[in-house]
Short mmCIF file of C-alpha atoms in Angstrom, two decimals:
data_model
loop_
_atom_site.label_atom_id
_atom_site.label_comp_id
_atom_site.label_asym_id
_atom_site.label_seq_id
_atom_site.Cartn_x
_atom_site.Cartn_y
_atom_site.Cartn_z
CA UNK A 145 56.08 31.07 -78.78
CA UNK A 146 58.63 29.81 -81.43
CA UNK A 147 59.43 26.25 -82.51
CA UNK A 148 62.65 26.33 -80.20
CA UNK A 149 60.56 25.71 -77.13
CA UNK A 150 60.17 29.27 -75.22
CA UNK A 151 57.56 29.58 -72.61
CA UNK A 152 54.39 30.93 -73.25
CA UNK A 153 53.64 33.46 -69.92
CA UNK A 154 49.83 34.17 -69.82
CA UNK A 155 50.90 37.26 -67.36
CA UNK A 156 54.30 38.07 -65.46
CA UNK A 157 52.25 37.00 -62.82
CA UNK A 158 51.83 33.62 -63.93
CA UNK A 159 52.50 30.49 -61.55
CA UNK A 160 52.61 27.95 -64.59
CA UNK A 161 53.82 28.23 -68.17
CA UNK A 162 53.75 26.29 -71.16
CA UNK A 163 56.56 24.97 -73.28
CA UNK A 164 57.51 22.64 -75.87
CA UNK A 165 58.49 19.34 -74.42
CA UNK A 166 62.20 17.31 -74.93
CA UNK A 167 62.70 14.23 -75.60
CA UNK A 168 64.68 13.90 -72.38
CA UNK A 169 61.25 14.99 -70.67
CA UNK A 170 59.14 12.29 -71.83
CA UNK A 171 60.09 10.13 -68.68
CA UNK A 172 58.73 12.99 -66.59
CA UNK A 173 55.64 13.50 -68.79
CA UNK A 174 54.39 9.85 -69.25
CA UNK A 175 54.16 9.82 -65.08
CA UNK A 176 52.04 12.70 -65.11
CA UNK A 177 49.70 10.34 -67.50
CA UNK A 178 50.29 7.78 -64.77
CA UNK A 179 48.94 9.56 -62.25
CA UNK A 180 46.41 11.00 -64.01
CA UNK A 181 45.23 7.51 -64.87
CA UNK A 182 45.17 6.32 -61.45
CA UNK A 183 43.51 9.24 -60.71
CA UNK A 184 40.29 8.63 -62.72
CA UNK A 185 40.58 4.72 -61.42
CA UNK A 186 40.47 6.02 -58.20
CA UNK A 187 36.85 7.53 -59.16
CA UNK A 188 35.35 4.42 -61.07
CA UNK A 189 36.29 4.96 -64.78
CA UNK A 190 38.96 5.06 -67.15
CA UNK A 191 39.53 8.07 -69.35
CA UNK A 192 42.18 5.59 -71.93
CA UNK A 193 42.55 2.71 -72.63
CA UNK A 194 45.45 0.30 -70.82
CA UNK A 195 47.72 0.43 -73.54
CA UNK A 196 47.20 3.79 -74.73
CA UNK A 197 49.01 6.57 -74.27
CA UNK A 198 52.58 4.73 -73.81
CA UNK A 199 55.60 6.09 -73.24
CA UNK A 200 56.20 6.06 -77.35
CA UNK A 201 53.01 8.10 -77.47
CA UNK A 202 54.67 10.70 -75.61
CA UNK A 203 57.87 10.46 -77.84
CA UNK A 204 56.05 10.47 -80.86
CA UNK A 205 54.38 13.80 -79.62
CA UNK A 206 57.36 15.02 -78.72
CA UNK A 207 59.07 13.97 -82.51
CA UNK A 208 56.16 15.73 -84.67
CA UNK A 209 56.22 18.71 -82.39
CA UNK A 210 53.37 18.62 -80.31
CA UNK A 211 54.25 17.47 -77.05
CA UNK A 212 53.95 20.46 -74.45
CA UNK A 213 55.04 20.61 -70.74
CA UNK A 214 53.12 22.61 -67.65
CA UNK A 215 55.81 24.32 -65.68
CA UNK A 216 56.14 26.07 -62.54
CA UNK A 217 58.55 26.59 -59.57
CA UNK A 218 58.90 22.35 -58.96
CA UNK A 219 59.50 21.84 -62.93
CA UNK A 220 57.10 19.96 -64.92
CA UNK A 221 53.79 19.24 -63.56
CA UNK A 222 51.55 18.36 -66.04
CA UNK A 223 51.51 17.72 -69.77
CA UNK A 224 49.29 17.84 -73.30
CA UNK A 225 49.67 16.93 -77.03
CA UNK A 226 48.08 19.64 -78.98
CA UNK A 227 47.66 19.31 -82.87
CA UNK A 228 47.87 22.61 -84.90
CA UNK A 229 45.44 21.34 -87.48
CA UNK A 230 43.07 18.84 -88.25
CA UNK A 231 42.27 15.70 -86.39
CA UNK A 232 40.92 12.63 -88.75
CA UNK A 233 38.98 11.55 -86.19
CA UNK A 234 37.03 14.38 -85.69
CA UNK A 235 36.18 14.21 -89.05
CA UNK A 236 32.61 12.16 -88.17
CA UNK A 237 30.16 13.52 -85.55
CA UNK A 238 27.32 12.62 -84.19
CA UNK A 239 25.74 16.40 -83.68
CA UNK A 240 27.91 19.68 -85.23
CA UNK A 241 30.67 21.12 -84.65
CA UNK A 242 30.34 25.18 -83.58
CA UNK A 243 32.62 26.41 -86.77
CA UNK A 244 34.36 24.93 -89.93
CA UNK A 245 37.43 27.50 -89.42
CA UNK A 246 41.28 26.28 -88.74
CA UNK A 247 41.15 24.58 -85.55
CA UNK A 248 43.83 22.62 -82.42
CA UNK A 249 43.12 20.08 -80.39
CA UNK A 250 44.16 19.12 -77.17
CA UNK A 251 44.43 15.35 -76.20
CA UNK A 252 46.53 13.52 -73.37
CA UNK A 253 46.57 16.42 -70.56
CA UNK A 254 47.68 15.31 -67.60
CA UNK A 255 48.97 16.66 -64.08
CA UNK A 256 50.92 14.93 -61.42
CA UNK A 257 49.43 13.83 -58.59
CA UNK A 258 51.11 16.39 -56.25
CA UNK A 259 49.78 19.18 -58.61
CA UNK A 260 46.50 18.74 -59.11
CA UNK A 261 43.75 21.42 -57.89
CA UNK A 262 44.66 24.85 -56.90
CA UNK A 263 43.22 26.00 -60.76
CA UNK A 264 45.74 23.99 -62.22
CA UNK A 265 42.93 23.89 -65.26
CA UNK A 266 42.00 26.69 -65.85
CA UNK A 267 45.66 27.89 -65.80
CA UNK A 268 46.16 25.84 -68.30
CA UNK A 269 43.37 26.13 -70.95
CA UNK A 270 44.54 29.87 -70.24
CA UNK A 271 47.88 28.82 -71.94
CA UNK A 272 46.72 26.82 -74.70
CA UNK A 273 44.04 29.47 -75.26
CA UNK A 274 46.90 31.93 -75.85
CA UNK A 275 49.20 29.80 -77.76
CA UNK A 276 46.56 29.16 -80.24
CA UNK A 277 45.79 32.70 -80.80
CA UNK A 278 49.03 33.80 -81.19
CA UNK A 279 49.06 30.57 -84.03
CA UNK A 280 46.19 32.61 -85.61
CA UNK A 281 44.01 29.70 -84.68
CA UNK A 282 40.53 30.45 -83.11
CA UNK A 283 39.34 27.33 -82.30
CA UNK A 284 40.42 24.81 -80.03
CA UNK A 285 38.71 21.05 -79.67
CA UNK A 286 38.46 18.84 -77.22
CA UNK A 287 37.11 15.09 -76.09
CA UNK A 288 36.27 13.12 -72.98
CA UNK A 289 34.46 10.31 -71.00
CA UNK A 290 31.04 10.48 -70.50
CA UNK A 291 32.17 9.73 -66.97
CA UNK A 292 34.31 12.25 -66.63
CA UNK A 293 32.18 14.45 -65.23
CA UNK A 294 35.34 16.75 -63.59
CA UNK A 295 36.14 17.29 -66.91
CA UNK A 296 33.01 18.21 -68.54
CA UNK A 297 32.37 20.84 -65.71
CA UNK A 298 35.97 21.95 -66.68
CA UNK A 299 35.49 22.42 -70.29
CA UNK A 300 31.96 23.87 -69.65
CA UNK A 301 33.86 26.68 -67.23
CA UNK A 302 35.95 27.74 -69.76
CA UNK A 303 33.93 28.36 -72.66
CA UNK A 304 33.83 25.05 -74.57
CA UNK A 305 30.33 23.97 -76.13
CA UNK A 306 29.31 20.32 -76.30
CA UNK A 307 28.90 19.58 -79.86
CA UNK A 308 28.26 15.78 -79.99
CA UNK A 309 29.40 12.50 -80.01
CA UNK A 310 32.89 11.11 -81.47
CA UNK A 311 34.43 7.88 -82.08
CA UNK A 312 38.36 7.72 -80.79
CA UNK A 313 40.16 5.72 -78.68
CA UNK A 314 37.91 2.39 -79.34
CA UNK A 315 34.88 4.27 -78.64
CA UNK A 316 32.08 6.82 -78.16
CA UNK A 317 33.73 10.30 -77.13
CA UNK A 318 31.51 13.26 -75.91
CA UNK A 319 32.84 16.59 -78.31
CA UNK A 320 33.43 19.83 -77.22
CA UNK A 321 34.60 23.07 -79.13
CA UNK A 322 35.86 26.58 -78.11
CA UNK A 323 35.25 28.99 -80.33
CA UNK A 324 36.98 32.74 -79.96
CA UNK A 325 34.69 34.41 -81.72
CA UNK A 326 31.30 32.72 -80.71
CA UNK A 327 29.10 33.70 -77.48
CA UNK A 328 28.91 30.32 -75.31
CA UNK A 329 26.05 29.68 -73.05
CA UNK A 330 27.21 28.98 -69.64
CA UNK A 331 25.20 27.12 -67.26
CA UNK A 332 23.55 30.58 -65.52
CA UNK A 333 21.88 30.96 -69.05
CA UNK A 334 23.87 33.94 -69.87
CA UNK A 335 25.84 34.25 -73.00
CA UNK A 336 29.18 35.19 -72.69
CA UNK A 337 32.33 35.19 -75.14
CA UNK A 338 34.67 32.52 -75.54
CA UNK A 339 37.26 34.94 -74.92
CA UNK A 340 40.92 33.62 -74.45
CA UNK A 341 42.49 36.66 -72.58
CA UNK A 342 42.57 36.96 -68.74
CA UNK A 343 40.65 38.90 -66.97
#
């Protein structure tokens, strides 16, 4: 994808895509954050904090480059940040992380109420998966909740490896890392790669 903000397609097939995010957007994008956060309410925790992510965290994203939109036939329906490099809070860990290579992360994603389910998730990783490689970069990070547990089984499903504990946000943050070229134990006990493409 170049900087101007083409889609990424995972397949012609595709329902959703992924694209840079406008300024003009970040209306659109901070009420999928919305929802998302009454969402997780709704199920007895709180994946950020009150006051974090505003609607000037979504601007700044957009301003360095990393805002990205989730698109498909009713416009935008969800949306991430994702950092091409490295994240200082990362830095410290409580455990290891899988790989010292070049690495993205992926904070803030978010869907609308009216478009969550229906793989929305793994649709997406999909597209972030594929963005990164095409970026050259092989590994992709990721944090959560501890009581985000629909989260944890997400990033489990698609190949990302708990890897410890983090501090970000104003606290404790359980770590996970995909890694391209690493086999990932999935919860059958079989090893499998981390693979980005589509079956």
């Amino acid at each position: 994808m170049s900087d101007e903000g083409k889609f990424v397609r995972r397949k012609e097939s595709a329902e959703m895509e992924l694209r840079k995010a406008k300024a003009n957007e970040a209306e659109i994008c901070y009420q999928c954050i919305e929802d998302a956060r009454a969402y997780h309410k709704s199920l007895g925790f709180e994946q950020w904090r009150p006051d974090y992510p505003t609607r000037e965290t979504i601007l700044e994203d957009i301003a360095q480059n990393m805002g990205y939109t989730f698109v498909d036939e009713q416009g935008i329906v969800g949306y991430c940040c994702i950092i091409i490099g490295d994240e200082p809070a990362y830095r410290q860990i409580e455990g290891a992380w899988k790989t010292n290579r070049p690495y993205a992360v992926v904070h803030r994603m978010a869907f609308n109420k009216k478009a969550r389910g229906g793989g929305r998730s793994k649709e997406a990783f999909d597209l972030i998966k594929e963005l990164c490689l095409s970026k050259n970069i092989h590994a992709i990070r990721v944090d959560t909740q501890d009581e985000n547990k629909g989260m944890q089984h997400i990033l489990v499903r698609e190949g990302f490896a708990y890897c410890g504990l983090i501090q970000f946000g104003g606290g404790p943050k359980l770590a996970y890392e995909w890694d391209n070229e690493l086999p990932v134990y999935r919860g059958d006990g079989k090893a499998g790669r981390a693979s980005g493409r589509t079956k």
